[in-house]
């Protein structure tokens, strides 16, 4: 199975900050990378798929980039509702695999 | 509206078995790959199994291979996960989710909790 890593594992940020999370795959996955947001007690929500395609209804402050083995999720201006855990997912081959998550909390 | 509703979770003893179901509505079920994803308490997300639209191809994570079986009944628009030889580390919320390589894991069900304890 393809292994996924994320950095950082946790971070503190303020409202209005620009936040960048990195995800790396253990092998080339082309652009088959998605990002999910999970608020405690809630079902995970897809933000981005195919590395840079924004899910319908997701605010434009979220963006994704990368290809091959290195990817980034950027939140251009962090909002109060964005404090959550973010997971990357490779959707190149089955079974899909998630990264370990990045928890973004309030500074 | 696309909807996925899991059921079948509960308390089971170590070594026991349980079958989860996921009822799908609002889309042509047979056209989609379906997945089971789990989340242990306080832990991350783990894709444990997937099945093709016809049911003819299945995939498993190493952690459940040989103990869990994924299946589907396209006439009933229902996905299943038969879990056996359950261990404490299988305790988790189990979600079903729709989607293949081009449109992964959207939407998700609300989840069903499996507790493994004596």
PDB file of N, CA, C and O in Angstrom, chain A residues 1 93-96, chain B residues 33-36 48-61 64-66 68-72 79-81:
ATOM      1  N   UNK A   1       0.840  -1.196   0.000  1.00  0.00           N
ATOM      2  CA  UNK A   1       0.000   0.000   0.000  1.00  0.00           C
ATOM      3  C   UNK A   1       0.883   1.256   0.000  1.00  0.00           C
ATOM      4  O   UNK A   1       2.001   1.251   0.513  1.00  0.00           O
ATOM      5  N   UNK A  93      -4.579   4.424  -6.020  1.00  0.00           N
ATOM      6  CA  UNK A  93      -4.714   2.969  -6.049  1.00  0.00           C
ATOM      7  C   UNK A  93      -5.402   2.485  -4.782  1.00  0.00           C
ATOM      8  O   UNK A  93      -5.336   3.124  -3.735  1.00  0.00           O
ATOM      9  N   UNK A  94      -6.023   1.323  -4.917  1.00  0.00           N
ATOM     10  CA  UNK A  94      -6.793   0.761  -3.811  1.00  0.00           C
ATOM     11  C   UNK A  94      -5.941  -0.200  -2.967  1.00  0.00           C
ATOM     12  O   UNK A  94      -5.096  -0.896  -3.520  1.00  0.00           O
ATOM     13  N   UNK A  95      -6.188  -0.269  -1.649  1.00  0.00           N
ATOM     14  CA  UNK A  95      -7.090   0.628  -0.931  1.00  0.00           C
ATOM     15  C   UNK A  95      -6.482   2.022  -0.800  1.00  0.00           C
ATOM     16  O   UNK A  95      -5.267   2.177  -0.685  1.00  0.00           O
ATOM     17  N   UNK A  96      -7.320   3.046  -0.866  1.00  0.00           N
ATOM     18  CA  UNK A  96      -6.846   4.410  -0.653  1.00  0.00           C
ATOM     19  C   UNK A  96      -6.169   4.481   0.718  1.00  0.00           C
ATOM     20  O   UNK A  96      -6.467   3.694   1.614  1.00  0.00           O
TER      21      UNK A  96
ATOM     22  N   UNK B  33     -17.726   2.554  -7.147  1.00  0.00           N
ATOM     23  CA  UNK B  33     -16.897   1.901  -6.144  1.00  0.00           C
ATOM     24  C   UNK B  33     -17.355   2.398  -4.767  1.00  0.00           C
ATOM     25  O   UNK B  33     -17.709   3.570  -4.608  1.00  0.00           O
ATOM     26  N   UNK B  34     -17.346   1.494  -3.803  1.00  0.00           N
ATOM     27  CA  UNK B  34     -17.730   1.848  -2.433  1.00  0.00           C
ATOM     28  C   UNK B  34     -16.621   1.427  -1.472  1.00  0.00           C
ATOM     29  O   UNK B  34     -15.884   0.467  -1.728  1.00  0.00           O
ATOM     30  N   UNK B  35     -16.539   2.147  -0.351  1.00  0.00           N
ATOM     31  CA  UNK B  35     -15.460   1.955   0.609  1.00  0.00           C
ATOM     32  C   UNK B  35     -15.999   1.842   2.026  1.00  0.00           C
ATOM     33  O   UNK B  35     -17.044   2.415   2.355  1.00  0.00           O
ATOM     34  N   UNK B  36     -15.212   1.179   2.876  1.00  0.00           N
ATOM     35  CA  UNK B  36     -15.358   1.267   4.324  1.00  0.00           C
ATOM     36  C   UNK B  36     -14.109   1.963   4.874  1.00  0.00           C
ATOM     37  O   UNK B  36     -12.981   1.588   4.545  1.00  0.00           O
ATOM     38  N   UNK B  48     -10.140   0.785   4.992  1.00  0.00           N
ATOM     39  CA  UNK B  48      -9.877  -0.619   5.234  1.00  0.00           C
ATOM     40  C   UNK B  48     -10.323  -1.533   4.100  1.00  0.00           C
ATOM     41  O   UNK B  48      -9.805  -2.646   3.970  1.00  0.00           O
ATOM     42  N   UNK B  49     -11.256  -1.102   3.259  1.00  0.00           N
ATOM     43  CA  UNK B  49     -11.729  -1.985   2.203  1.00  0.00           C
ATOM     44  C   UNK B  49     -12.474  -1.206   1.141  1.00  0.00           C
ATOM     45  O   UNK B  49     -13.058  -0.156   1.419  1.00  0.00           O
ATOM     46  N   UNK B  50     -12.428  -1.741  -0.086  1.00  0.00           N
ATOM     47  CA  UNK B  50     -13.150  -1.148  -1.206  1.00  0.00           C
ATOM     48  C   UNK B  50     -13.685  -2.268  -2.095  1.00  0.00           C
ATOM     49  O   UNK B  50     -13.140  -3.381  -2.102  1.00  0.00           O
ATOM     50  N   UNK B  51     -14.735  -1.947  -2.862  1.00  0.00           N
ATOM     51  CA  UNK B  51     -15.349  -2.941  -3.743  1.00  0.00           C
ATOM     52  C   UNK B  51     -15.800  -2.253  -5.032  1.00  0.00           C
ATOM     53  O   UNK B  51     -16.321  -1.124  -5.002  1.00  0.00           O
ATOM     54  N   UNK B  52     -15.590  -2.909  -6.148  1.00  0.00           N
ATOM     55  CA  UNK B  52     -15.993  -2.362  -7.435  1.00  0.00           C
ATOM     56  C   UNK B  52     -17.510  -2.335  -7.559  1.00  0.00           C
ATOM     57  O   UNK B  52     -18.230  -2.938  -6.770  1.00  0.00           O
ATOM     58  N   UNK B  53     -17.987  -1.643  -8.576  1.00  0.00           N
ATOM     59  CA  UNK B  53     -19.421  -1.494  -8.773  1.00  0.00           C
ATOM     60  C   UNK B  53     -20.162  -2.802  -8.960  1.00  0.00           C
ATOM     61  O   UNK B  53     -21.285  -2.980  -8.484  1.00  0.00           O
ATOM     62  N   UNK B  54     -19.535  -3.734  -9.640  1.00  0.00           N
ATOM     63  CA  UNK B  54     -20.166  -5.038  -9.855  1.00  0.00           C
ATOM     64  C   UNK B  54     -19.998  -5.960  -8.655  1.00  0.00           C
ATOM     65  O   UNK B  54     -20.696  -6.965  -8.541  1.00  0.00           O
ATOM     66  N   UNK B  55     -19.061  -5.638  -7.808  1.00  0.00           N
ATOM     67  CA  UNK B  55     -18.745  -6.517  -6.680  1.00  0.00           C
ATOM     68  C   UNK B  55     -17.691  -7.551  -7.004  1.00  0.00           C
ATOM     69  O   UNK B  55     -17.290  -8.328  -6.145  1.00  0.00           O
ATOM     70  N   UNK B  56     -17.212  -7.531  -8.233  1.00  0.00           N
ATOM     71  CA  UNK B  56     -16.291  -8.562  -8.664  1.00  0.00           C
ATOM     72  C   UNK B  56     -14.855  -8.380  -8.204  1.00  0.00           C
ATOM     73  O   UNK B  56     -14.058  -9.323  -8.239  1.00  0.00           O
ATOM     74  N   UNK B  57     -14.513  -7.176  -7.788  1.00  0.00           N
ATOM     75  CA  UNK B  57     -13.148  -6.879  -7.327  1.00  0.00           C
ATOM     76  C   UNK B  57     -13.206  -6.232  -5.952  1.00  0.00           C
ATOM     77  O   UNK B  57     -13.989  -5.306  -5.738  1.00  0.00           O
ATOM     78  N   UNK B  58     -12.392  -6.748  -5.062  1.00  0.00           N
ATOM     79  CA  UNK B  58     -12.349  -6.218  -3.705  1.00  0.00           C
ATOM     80  C   UNK B  58     -10.908  -5.923  -3.306  1.00  0.00           C
ATOM     81  O   UNK B  58      -9.958  -6.513  -3.846  1.00  0.00           O
ATOM     82  N   UNK B  59     -10.754  -5.005  -2.357  1.00  0.00           N
ATOM     83  CA  UNK B  59      -9.448  -4.599  -1.858  1.00  0.00           C
ATOM     84  C   UNK B  59      -9.516  -4.504  -0.342  1.00  0.00           C
ATOM     85  O   UNK B  59     -10.552  -4.101   0.208  1.00  0.00           O
ATOM     86  N   UNK B  60      -8.397  -4.835   0.306  1.00  0.00           N
ATOM     87  CA  UNK B  60      -8.354  -4.791   1.766  1.00  0.00           C
ATOM     88  C   UNK B  60      -7.029  -4.219   2.240  1.00  0.00           C
ATOM     89  O   UNK B  60      -5.976  -4.486   1.656  1.00  0.00           O
ATOM     90  N   UNK B  61      -7.086  -3.465   3.331  1.00  0.00           N
ATOM     91  CA  UNK B  61      -5.866  -3.085   4.018  1.00  0.00           C
ATOM     92  C   UNK B  61      -5.307  -4.315   4.733  1.00  0.00           C
ATOM     93  O   UNK B  61      -6.052  -5.229   5.101  1.00  0.00           O
ATOM     94  N   UNK B  64      -6.848  -5.812   8.038  1.00  0.00           N
ATOM     95  CA  UNK B  64      -8.111  -6.554   8.119  1.00  0.00           C
ATOM     96  C   UNK B  64      -8.164  -7.733   7.151  1.00  0.00           C
ATOM     97  O   UNK B  64      -9.131  -8.504   7.167  1.00  0.00           O
ATOM     98  N   UNK B  65      -7.147  -7.881   6.324  1.00  0.00           N
ATOM     99  CA  UNK B  65      -7.156  -8.935   5.314  1.00  0.00           C
ATOM    100  C   UNK B  65      -7.275 -10.301   5.983  1.00  0.00           C
ATOM    101  O   UNK B  65      -6.580 -10.607   6.947  1.00  0.00           O
ATOM    102  N   UNK B  66      -8.182 -11.119   5.465  1.00  0.00           N
ATOM    103  CA  UNK B  66      -8.390 -12.450   6.010  1.00  0.00           C
ATOM    104  C   UNK B  66      -9.401 -12.505   7.143  1.00  0.00           C
ATOM    105  O   UNK B  66      -9.844 -13.590   7.538  1.00  0.00           O
ATOM    106  N   UNK B  68     -11.937  -9.641   7.508  1.00  0.00           N
ATOM    107  CA  UNK B  68     -13.114  -8.880   7.085  1.00  0.00           C
ATOM    108  C   UNK B  68     -13.424  -9.214   5.629  1.00  0.00           C
ATOM    109  O   UNK B  68     -12.524  -9.466   4.831  1.00  0.00           O
ATOM    110  N   UNK B  69     -14.715  -9.151   5.281  1.00  0.00           N
ATOM    111  CA  UNK B  69     -15.158  -9.362   3.902  1.00  0.00           C
ATOM    112  C   UNK B  69     -16.129  -8.265   3.502  1.00  0.00           C
ATOM    113  O   UNK B  69     -17.148  -8.068   4.174  1.00  0.00           O
ATOM    114  N   UNK B  70     -15.800  -7.582   2.423  1.00  0.00           N
ATOM    115  CA  UNK B  70     -16.698  -6.564   1.886  1.00  0.00           C
ATOM    116  C   UNK B  70     -17.554  -7.190   0.791  1.00  0.00           C
ATOM    117  O   UNK B  70     -17.092  -8.070   0.044  1.00  0.00           O
ATOM    118  N   UNK B  71     -18.802  -6.776   0.700  1.00  0.00           N
ATOM    119  CA  UNK B  71     -19.691  -7.266  -0.354  1.00  0.00           C
ATOM    120  C   UNK B  71     -20.758  -6.216  -0.608  1.00  0.00           C
ATOM    121  O   UNK B  71     -20.877  -5.234   0.133  1.00  0.00           O
ATOM    122  N   UNK B  72     -21.534  -6.441  -1.629  1.00  0.00           N
ATOM    123  CA  UNK B  72     -22.616  -5.513  -1.955  1.00  0.00           C
ATOM    124  C   UNK B  72     -23.754  -6.273  -2.603  1.00  0.00           C
ATOM    125  O   UNK B  72     -23.543  -7.305  -3.251  1.00  0.00           O
ATOM    126  N   UNK B  79     -24.367  -1.923   0.830  1.00  0.00           N
ATOM    127  CA  UNK B  79     -22.984  -2.344   1.006  1.00  0.00           C
ATOM    128  C   UNK B  79     -22.867  -3.033   2.356  1.00  0.00           C
ATOM    129  O   UNK B  79     -23.537  -2.630   3.321  1.00  0.00           O
ATOM    130  N   UNK B  80     -22.005  -4.037   2.429  1.00  0.00           N
ATOM    131  CA  UNK B  80     -21.835  -4.790   3.677  1.00  0.00           C
ATOM    132  C   UNK B  80     -20.363  -4.883   4.060  1.00  0.00           C
ATOM    133  O   UNK B  80     -19.475  -4.814   3.203  1.00  0.00           O
ATOM    134  N   UNK B  81     -20.136  -5.076   5.357  1.00  0.00           N
ATOM    135  CA  UNK B  81     -18.816  -5.444   5.852  1.00  0.00           C
ATOM    136  C   UNK B  81     -19.008  -6.527   6.899  1.00  0.00           C
ATOM    137  O   UNK B  81     -19.552  -6.257   7.972  1.00  0.00           O
TER     138      UNK B  81
END
